[in-house]
Coordinates of C-alpha atoms and ligand atoms in Angstrom, one line a residue:
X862 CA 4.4 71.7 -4.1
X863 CA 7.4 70.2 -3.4
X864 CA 5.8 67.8 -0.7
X865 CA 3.5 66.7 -3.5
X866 CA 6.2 66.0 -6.3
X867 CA 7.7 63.7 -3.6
X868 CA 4.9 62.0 -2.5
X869 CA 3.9 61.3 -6.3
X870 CA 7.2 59.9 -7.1
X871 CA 6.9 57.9 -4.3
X872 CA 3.5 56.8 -5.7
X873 CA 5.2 56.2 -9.2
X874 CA 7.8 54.3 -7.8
X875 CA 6.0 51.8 -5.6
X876 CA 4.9 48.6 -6.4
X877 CA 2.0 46.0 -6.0
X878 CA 2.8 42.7 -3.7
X879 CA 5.2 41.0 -5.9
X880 CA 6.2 37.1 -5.5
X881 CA 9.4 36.3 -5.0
X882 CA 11.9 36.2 -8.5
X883 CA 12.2 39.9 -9.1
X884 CA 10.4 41.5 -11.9
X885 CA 8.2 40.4 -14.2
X886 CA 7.7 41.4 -17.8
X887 CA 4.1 41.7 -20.6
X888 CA 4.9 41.2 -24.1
X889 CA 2.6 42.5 -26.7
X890 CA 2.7 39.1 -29.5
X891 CA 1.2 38.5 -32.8
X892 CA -0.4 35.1 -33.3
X893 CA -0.3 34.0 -36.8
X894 CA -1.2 29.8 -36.4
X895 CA -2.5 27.5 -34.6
X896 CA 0.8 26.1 -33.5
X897 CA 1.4 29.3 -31.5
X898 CA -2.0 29.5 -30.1
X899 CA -1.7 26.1 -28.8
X900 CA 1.4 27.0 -27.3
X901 CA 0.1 29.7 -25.5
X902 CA -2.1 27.9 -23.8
X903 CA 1.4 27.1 -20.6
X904 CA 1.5 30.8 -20.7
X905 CA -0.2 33.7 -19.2
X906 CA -2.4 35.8 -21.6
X907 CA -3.6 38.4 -20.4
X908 CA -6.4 39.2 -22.8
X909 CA -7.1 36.4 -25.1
X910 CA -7.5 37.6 -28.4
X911 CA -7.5 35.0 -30.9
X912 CA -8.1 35.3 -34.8
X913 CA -6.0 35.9 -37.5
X914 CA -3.2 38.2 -36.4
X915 CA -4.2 38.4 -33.4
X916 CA -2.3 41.0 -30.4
X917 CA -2.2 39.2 -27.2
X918 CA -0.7 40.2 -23.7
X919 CA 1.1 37.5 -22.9
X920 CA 3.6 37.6 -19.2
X921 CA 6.9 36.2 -18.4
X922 CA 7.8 35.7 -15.0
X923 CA 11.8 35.3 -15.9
X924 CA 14.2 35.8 -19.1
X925 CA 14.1 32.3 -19.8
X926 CA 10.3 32.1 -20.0
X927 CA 10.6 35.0 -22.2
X928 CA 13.4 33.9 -24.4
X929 CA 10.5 30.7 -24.7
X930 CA 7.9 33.0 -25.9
X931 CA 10.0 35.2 -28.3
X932 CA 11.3 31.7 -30.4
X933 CA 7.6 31.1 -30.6
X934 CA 6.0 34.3 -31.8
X935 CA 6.5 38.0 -32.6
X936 CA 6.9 39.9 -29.9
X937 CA 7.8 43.3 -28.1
X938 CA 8.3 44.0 -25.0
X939 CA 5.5 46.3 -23.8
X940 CA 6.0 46.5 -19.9
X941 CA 9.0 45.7 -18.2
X942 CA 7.3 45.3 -14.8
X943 CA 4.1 44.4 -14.5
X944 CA 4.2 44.7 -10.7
X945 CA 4.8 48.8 -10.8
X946 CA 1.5 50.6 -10.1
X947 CA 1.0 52.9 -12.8
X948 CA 0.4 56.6 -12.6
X949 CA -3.3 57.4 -12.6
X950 CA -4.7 59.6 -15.6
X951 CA -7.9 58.6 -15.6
X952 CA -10.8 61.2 -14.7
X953 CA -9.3 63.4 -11.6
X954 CA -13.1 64.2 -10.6
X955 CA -14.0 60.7 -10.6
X956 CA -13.0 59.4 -7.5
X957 CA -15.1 62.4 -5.6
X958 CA -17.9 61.1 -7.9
X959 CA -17.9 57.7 -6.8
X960 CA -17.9 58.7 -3.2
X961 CA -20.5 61.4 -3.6
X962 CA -22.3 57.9 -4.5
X963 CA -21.1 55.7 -1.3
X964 CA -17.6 56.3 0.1
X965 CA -17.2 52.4 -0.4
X966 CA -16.6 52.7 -4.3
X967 CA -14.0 55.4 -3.9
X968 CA -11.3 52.8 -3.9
X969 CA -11.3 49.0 -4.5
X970 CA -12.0 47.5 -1.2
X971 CA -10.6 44.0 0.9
X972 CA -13.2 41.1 0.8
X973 CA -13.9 42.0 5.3
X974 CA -15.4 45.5 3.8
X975 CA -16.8 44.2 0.8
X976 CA -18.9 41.4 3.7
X977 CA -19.5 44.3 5.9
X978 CA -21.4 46.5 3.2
X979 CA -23.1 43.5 2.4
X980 CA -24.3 43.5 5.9
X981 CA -24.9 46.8 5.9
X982 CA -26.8 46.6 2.8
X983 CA -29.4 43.9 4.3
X984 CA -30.1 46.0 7.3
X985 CA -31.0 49.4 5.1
X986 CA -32.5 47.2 2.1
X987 CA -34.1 44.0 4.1
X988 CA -37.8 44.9 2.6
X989 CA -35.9 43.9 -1.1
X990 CA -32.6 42.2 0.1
X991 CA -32.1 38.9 1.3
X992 CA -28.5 38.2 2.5
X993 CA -27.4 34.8 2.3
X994 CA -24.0 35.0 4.5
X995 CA -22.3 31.5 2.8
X996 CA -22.9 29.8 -0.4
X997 CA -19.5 27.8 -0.3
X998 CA -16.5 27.9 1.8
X999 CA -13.2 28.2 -0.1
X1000 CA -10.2 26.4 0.6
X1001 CA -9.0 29.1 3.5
X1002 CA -12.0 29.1 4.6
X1003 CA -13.8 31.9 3.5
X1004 CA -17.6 32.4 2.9
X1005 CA -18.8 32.9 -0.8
X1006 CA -21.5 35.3 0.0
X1007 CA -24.4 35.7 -2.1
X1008 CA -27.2 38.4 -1.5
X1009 CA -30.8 38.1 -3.8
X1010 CA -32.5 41.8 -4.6
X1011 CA -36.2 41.3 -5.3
X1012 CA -39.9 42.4 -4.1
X1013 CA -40.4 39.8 -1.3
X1014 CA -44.5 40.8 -1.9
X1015 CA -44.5 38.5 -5.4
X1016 CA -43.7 35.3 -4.8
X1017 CA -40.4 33.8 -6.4
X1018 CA -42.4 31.3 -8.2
X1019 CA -43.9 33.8 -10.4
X1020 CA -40.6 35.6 -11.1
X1021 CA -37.7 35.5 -13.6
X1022 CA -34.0 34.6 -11.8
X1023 CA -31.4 36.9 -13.3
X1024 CA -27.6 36.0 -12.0
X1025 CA -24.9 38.1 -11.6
X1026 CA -21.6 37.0 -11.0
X1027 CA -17.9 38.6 -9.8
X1028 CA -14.3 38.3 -9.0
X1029 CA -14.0 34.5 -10.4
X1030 CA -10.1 36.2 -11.1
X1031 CA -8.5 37.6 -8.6
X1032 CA -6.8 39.9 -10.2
X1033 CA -9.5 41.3 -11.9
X1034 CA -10.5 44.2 -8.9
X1035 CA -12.8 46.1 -11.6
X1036 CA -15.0 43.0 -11.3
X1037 CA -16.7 42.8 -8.0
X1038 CA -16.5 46.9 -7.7
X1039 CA -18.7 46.7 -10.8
X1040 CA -20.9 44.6 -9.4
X1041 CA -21.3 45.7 -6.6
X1042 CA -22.0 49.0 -8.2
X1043 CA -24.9 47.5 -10.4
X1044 CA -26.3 46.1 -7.2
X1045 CA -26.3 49.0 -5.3
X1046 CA -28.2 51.0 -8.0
X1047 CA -31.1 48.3 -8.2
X1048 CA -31.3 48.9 -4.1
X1049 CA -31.1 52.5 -4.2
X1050 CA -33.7 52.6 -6.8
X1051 CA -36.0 50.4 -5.1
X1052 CA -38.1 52.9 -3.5
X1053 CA -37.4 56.2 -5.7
X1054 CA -37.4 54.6 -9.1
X1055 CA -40.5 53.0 -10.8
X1056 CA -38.9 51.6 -13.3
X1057 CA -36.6 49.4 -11.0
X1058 CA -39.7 48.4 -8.5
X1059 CA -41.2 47.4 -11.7
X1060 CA -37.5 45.0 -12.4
X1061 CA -38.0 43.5 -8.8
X1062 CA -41.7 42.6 -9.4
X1063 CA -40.7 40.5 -12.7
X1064 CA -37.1 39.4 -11.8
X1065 CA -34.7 38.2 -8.4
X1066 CA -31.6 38.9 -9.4
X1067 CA -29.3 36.8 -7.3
X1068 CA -25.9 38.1 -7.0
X1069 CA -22.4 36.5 -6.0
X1070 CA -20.2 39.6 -5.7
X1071 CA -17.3 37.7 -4.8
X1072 CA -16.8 34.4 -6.0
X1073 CA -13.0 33.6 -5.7
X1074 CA -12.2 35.4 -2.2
X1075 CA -8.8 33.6 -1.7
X1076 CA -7.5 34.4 -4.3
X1077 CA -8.8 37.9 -4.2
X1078 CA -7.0 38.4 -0.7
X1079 CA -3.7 36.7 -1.8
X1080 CA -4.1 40.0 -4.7
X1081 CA -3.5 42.4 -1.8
X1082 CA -1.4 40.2 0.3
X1083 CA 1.1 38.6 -1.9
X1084 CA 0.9 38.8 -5.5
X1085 CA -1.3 41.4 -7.5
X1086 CA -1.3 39.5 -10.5
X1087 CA -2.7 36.2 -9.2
X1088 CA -5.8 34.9 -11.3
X1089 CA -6.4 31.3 -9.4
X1090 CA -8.3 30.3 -6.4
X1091 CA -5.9 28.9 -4.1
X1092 CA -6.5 25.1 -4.1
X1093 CA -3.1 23.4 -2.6
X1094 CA -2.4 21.1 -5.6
X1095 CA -0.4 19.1 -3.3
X1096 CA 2.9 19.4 -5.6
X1097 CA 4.3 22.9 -5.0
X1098 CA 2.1 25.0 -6.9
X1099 CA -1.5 26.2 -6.3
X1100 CA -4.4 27.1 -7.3
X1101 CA -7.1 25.8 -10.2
X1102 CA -8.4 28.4 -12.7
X1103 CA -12.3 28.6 -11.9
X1104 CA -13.3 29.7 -15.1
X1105 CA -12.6 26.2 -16.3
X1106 CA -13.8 24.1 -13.5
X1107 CA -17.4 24.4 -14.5
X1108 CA -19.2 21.2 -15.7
X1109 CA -20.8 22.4 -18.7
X1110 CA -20.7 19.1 -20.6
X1111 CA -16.9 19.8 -22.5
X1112 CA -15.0 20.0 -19.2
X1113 CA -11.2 19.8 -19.7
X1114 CA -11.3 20.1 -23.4
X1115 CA -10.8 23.5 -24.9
X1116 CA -8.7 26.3 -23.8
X1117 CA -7.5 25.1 -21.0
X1118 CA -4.9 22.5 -19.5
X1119 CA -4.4 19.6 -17.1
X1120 CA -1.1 21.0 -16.3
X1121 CA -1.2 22.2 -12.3
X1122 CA 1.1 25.4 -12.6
X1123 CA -0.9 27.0 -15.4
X1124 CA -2.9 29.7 -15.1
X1125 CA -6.0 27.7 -17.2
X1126 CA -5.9 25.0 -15.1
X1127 CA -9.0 23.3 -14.8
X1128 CA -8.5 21.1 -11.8
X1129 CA -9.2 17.8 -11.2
X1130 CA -12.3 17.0 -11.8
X1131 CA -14.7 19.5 -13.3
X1132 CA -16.8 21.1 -10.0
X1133 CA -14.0 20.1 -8.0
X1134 CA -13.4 23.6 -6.3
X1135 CA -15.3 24.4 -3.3
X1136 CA -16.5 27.8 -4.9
X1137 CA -17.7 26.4 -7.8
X1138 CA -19.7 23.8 -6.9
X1139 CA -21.1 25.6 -4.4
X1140 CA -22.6 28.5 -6.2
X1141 CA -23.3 26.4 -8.9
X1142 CA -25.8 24.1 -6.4
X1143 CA -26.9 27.5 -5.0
X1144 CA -27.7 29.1 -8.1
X1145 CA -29.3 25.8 -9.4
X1146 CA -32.2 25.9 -6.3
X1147 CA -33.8 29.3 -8.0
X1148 CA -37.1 28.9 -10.1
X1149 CA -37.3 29.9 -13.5
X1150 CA -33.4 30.9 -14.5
X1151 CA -33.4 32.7 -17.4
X1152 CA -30.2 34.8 -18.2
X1153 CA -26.8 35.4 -16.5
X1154 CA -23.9 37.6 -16.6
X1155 CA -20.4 36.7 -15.1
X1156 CA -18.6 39.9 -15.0
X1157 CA -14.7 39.9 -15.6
X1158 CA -11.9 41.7 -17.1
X1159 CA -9.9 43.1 -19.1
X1160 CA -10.6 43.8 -22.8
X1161 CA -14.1 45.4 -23.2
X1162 CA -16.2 42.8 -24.8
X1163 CA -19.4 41.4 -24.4
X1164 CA -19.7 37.8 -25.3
X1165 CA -22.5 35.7 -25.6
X1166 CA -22.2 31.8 -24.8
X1167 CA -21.5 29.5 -26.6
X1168 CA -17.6 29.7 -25.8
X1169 CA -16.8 25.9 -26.3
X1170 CA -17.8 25.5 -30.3
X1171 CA -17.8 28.0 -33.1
X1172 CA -21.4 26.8 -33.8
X1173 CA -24.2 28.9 -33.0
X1174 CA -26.2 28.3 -29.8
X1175 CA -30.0 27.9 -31.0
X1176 CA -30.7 31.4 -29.6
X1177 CA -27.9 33.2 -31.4
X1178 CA -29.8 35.7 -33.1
X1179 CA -31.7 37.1 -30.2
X1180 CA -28.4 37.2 -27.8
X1181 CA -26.6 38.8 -30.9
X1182 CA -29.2 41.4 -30.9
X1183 CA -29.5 41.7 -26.9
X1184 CA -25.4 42.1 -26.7
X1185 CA -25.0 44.6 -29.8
X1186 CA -27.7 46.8 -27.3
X1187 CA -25.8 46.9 -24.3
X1188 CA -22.1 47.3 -26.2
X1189 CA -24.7 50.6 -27.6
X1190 CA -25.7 51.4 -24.8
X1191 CA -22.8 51.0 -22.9
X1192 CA -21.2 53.6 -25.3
X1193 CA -23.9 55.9 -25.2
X1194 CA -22.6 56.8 -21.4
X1195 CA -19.0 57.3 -21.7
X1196 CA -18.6 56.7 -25.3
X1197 CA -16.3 53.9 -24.4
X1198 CA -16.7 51.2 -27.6
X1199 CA -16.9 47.6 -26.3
X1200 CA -17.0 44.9 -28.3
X1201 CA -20.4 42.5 -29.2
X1202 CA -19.2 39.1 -30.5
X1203 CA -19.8 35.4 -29.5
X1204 CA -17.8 33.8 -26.6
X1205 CA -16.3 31.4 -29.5
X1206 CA -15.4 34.5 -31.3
X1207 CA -12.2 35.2 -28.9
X1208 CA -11.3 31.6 -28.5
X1209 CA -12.8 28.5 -27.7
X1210 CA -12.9 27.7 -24.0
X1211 CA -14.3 25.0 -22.0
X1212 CA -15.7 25.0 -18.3
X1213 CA -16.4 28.2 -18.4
X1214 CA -19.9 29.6 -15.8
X1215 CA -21.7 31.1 -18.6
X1216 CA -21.9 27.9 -21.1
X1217 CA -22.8 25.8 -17.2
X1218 CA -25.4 28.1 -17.2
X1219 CA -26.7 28.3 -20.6
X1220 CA -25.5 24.1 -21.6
X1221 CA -27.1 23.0 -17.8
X1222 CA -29.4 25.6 -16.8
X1223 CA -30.6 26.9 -19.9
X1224 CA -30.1 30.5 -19.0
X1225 CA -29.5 33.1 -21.4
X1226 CA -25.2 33.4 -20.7
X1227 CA -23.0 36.4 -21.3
X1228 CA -19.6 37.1 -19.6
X1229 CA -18.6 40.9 -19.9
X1230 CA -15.0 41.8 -19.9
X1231 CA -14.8 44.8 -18.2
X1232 CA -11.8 48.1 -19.0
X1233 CA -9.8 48.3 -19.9
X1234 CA -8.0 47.4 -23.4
X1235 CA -4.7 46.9 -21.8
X1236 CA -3.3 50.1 -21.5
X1237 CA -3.6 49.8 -17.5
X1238 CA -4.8 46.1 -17.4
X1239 CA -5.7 44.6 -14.1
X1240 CA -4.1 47.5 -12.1
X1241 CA -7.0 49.6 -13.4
X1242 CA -6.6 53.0 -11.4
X1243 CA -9.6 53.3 -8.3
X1244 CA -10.7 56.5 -10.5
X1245 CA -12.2 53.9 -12.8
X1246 CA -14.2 52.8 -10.4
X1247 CA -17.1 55.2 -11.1
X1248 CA -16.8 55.7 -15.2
X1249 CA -16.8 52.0 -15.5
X1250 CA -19.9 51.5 -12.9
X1251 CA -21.6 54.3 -14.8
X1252 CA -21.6 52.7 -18.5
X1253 CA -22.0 49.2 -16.9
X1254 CA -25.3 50.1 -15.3
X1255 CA -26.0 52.3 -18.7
X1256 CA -25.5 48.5 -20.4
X1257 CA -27.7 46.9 -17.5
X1258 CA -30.5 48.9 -18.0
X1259 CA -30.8 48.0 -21.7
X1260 CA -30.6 43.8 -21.1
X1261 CA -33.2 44.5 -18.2
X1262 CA -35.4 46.3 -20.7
X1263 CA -34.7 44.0 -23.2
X1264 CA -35.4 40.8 -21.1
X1265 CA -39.0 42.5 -19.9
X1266 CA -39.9 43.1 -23.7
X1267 CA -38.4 39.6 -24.5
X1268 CA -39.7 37.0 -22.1
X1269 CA -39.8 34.2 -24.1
X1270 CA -36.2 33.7 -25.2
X1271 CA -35.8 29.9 -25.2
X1272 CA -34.0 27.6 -23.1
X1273 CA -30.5 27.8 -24.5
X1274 CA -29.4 23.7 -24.6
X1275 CA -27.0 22.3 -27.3
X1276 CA -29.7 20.9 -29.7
X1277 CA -30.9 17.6 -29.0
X1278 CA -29.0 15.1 -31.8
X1279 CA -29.8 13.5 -34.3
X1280 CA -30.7 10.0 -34.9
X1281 CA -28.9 9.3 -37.6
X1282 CA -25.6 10.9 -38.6
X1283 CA -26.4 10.7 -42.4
X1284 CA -27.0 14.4 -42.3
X1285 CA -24.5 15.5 -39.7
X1286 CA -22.0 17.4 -41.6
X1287 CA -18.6 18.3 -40.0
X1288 CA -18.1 21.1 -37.9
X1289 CA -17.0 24.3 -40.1
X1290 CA -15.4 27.5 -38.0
X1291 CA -18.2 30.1 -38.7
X1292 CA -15.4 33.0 -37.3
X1293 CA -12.0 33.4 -37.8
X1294 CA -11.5 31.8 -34.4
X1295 CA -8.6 30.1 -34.0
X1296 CA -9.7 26.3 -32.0
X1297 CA -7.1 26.2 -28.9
X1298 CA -7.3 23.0 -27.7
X1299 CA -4.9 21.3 -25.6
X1300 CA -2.9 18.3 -27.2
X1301 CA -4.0 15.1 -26.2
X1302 CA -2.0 11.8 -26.2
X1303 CA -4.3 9.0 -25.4
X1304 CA -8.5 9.1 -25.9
X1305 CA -10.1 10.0 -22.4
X1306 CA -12.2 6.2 -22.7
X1307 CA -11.7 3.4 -25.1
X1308 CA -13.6 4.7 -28.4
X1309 CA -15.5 1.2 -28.0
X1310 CA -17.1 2.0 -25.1
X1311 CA -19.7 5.7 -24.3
X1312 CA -18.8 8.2 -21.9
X1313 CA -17.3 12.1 -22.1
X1314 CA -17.0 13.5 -25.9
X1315 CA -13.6 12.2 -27.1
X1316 CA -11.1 14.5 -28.8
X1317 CA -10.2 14.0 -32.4
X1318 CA -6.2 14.0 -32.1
X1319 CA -6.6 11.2 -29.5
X1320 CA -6.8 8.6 -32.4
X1321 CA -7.2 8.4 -35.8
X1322 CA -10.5 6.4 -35.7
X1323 CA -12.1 8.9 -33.2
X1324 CA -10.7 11.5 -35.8
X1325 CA -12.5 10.1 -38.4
X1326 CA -16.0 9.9 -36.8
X1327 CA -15.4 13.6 -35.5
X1328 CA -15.5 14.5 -38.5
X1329 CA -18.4 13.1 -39.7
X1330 CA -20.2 13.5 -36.2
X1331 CA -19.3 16.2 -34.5
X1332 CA -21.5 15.7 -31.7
X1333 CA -18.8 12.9 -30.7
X1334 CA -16.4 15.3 -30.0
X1335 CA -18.2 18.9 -28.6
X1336 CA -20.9 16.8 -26.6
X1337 CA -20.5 13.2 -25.5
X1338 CA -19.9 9.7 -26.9
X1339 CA -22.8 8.1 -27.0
X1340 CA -23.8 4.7 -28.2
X1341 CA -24.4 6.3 -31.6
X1342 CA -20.2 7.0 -31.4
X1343 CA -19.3 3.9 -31.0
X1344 CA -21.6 2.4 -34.0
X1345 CA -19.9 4.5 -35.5
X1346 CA -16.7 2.8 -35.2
X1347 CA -17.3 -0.3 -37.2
X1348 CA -19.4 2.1 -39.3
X1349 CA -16.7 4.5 -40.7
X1350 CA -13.7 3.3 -39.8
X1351 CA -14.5 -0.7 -40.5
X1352 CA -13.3 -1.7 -36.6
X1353 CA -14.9 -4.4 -34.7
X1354 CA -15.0 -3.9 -31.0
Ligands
ZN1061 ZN1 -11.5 36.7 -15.8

């Protein structure tokens, strides 16, 4: 007994890999306008939550960048070191459960053994798998892997591609363990399951398991509450926030910043990062692409693109009704309540993989954040491993139902615009989203000229025909923009 009261205070008392600086705290804030949301945007939330009143987790990696945060917004201090691993309460039985299933899921695992079950996996499974050992490369040089579960008898041309996507934040371990779950039910299932063979006659679902692996290594290695990849930005700091680097047509403008040590950095130029682009070109070679889901976490919601504009995607009603089943059924295995709402609903957010895929593709997007709802955060315990694979798959099993009974949801682009703007009525917030956009200082192009949607605070002219067109300022400005400049606002260019 006694040996095991010392060895779990030493469990208590140890901590993750911590960077340099000494301990680092979360603060629990409420945000009550838009001023503070915007100024939240050079700080590190942990679970976006915007609205009226909102309670967000927001970090402070010293007492001067807290002292920041506290003349900004209400807050208290909820953890005073984010690095300490806290003590385990989850299911005690749950850990034996998840190896009784493989002893791989009885812990979170390093990107080498995640690669070697993957190998593993195509040499038990190569009559459904297909392993494809390197989409991309990152920065240190790591393969993206990608591996596509399907019936190799029906050829691909006459199947649905469904994408599944992980670990795009390092710091979010639940992410790729959930996936990797899902996948290893459809493989196990395969051959004993008739429901599932039926699945891989009608769908491929292509799955990238481990999309940020740099920064998923630099988690275990150096600092366990890293989000980036691990792009040098060539002036002291690193690393570009991949969840914004996606071209999905409003690159750079929402929820995000141009400012290299942020955490919603979106790089460069959008589809600048090497694991990005890559999966994105990979993803974009499969036939008939018709629904996605890029797996994250934490805060238990399931959120249906669009996450750039509070306007509803052509195809709201049916993705509404497909992501209210899975939150059910979801529930229905652990009674755990996620959340159903539209990506816009939380905040707005630009460059993001599931409006690429539904804006570019078409596809049918979702991102699912994962448990939990902050109590343990990204240090979610290893015995969550199984409960959260369990109600994930529960949810899985309902969209995969639901796309079979539903094969004809449309193509999800932004509606094509109109001709005229005579009819074009300004933009109204149909949530009680709260925009985040970053502040901008000078229009990305001269308003007399087309190119990439402009932002309304860039000049009073382009604020005008915003207004009146909002097309100009979510999509692109077209030649119909800059008409529009001598047309409402009286200025010859
Ligand atoms: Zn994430």
């Amino acid at each position: 007994m006694k040996l095991f009261l010392l060895a779990s205070l030493a469990f208590l008392a140890s901590s993750s890999p911590i960077p340099s600086g000494g301990p680092q705290s979360l603060y629990s804030c409420t945000v009550k306008t838009q001023e503070q949301a915007d100024a939240l945007l050079h700080f590190d939330v942990f679970n976006h939550r915007f609205g009226p009143n909102a309670v967000v987790d927001v970090r402070t990696r010293s007492a001067t960048e807290a002292a920041k945060l506290k003349s900004l917004l209400s807050c208290t201090l909820k953890n005073a070191d984010i690095y300490k691993v806290p003590e385990d309460l989850g299911d005690a039985n749950a850990i034996q459960r998840a190896a009784a299933v493989d002893p791989f899921f009885s812990d979170y695992q390093r990107y080498s053994t995640i690669i070697s079950k993957l190998v593993s996996w195509n040499a038990t499974y190569s009559n459904v798998l297909t392993y494809v050992p390197s989409i991309a490369v990152s920065h240190q040089g790591r393969n993206v892997p990608a591996i596509i579960i399907t019936d190799k008898s029906v050829p691909s041309s006459a199947k649905k591609t469904i994408w599944w996507n992980g670990m795009m934040h390092a710091r979010e371990w639940i992410s790729p363990a959930t996936v990797m779950w899902i996948a290893n039910n459809l493989l196990t299932g395969s051959s004993s399951d008739a429901t599932i063979a039926s699945w891989l006659k009608q769908f491929q679902f292509v799955i990238t398991p481990m999309n940020n692996p740099d920064g998923y290594e630099y988690t275990f290695t150096t600092d366990r509450m890293w989000r980036k990849n691990l792009r040098d930005n060539g002036d002291g700091t690193l690393g570009v926030d991949l969840n914004r680097n996606w071209d999905d047509g409003h690159w750079g403008q929402y929820g995000t910043t141009t400012t290299t040590s942020d955490e919603t950095y979106c790089g460069p130029s959008p589809f600048s990062e090497p694991e990005t682009i890559g999966t994105a070109n990979f993803i974009s070679t499969f036939p008939n692409l018709y629904s996605g889901i890029d797996f994250h976490s934490y805060s238990e919601l399931v959120l249906r693109s669009w996450g750039w504009t509070n306007n509803d995607s052509p195809n709201e009603a049916i993705l509404k009704q497909l992501g209210d089943g899975i939150v059910s059924a979801i529930y229905g295995v652990h009674q755990e309540q996620y959340t159903s709402e539209k990506a816009a609903a939380l905040y707005l957010a630009s460059g993001v993989s599931d409006d690429w895929m539904s804006t570019k593709l078409g596809m049918a997007g979702f991102t699912i954040e994962l448990r939990d709802t902050g109590n343990y955060g990204f240090q979610l315990p290893n015995s969550f491993i199984a409960p959260v694979g369990e109600e994930i798959w529960g949810g899985i099993k309902f969209y995969i139902d639901f796309l079979v009974k539903n094969p004809n949801i449309p193509p999800q682009y932004p509606t094509t615009k109109k001709t005229t703007t005579t009819t074009v009525k300004a933009a109204t917030s149909t949530t009680a989203a709260v925009k985040t956009t970053t502040v901008a200082t000078t229009c990305a192009h001269s308003k007399c000229v087309s190119g990439v949607a402009l932002r309304s605070s860039c000049d009073a002219c382009v604020g005008k025909i915003i207004a009146q067109d909002s097309y100009c300022g979510s999509t692109s400005w077209d030649s119909v923009c800059v008409g529009e400049v001598k047309s409402i606002c009286g200025i010859t260019c």
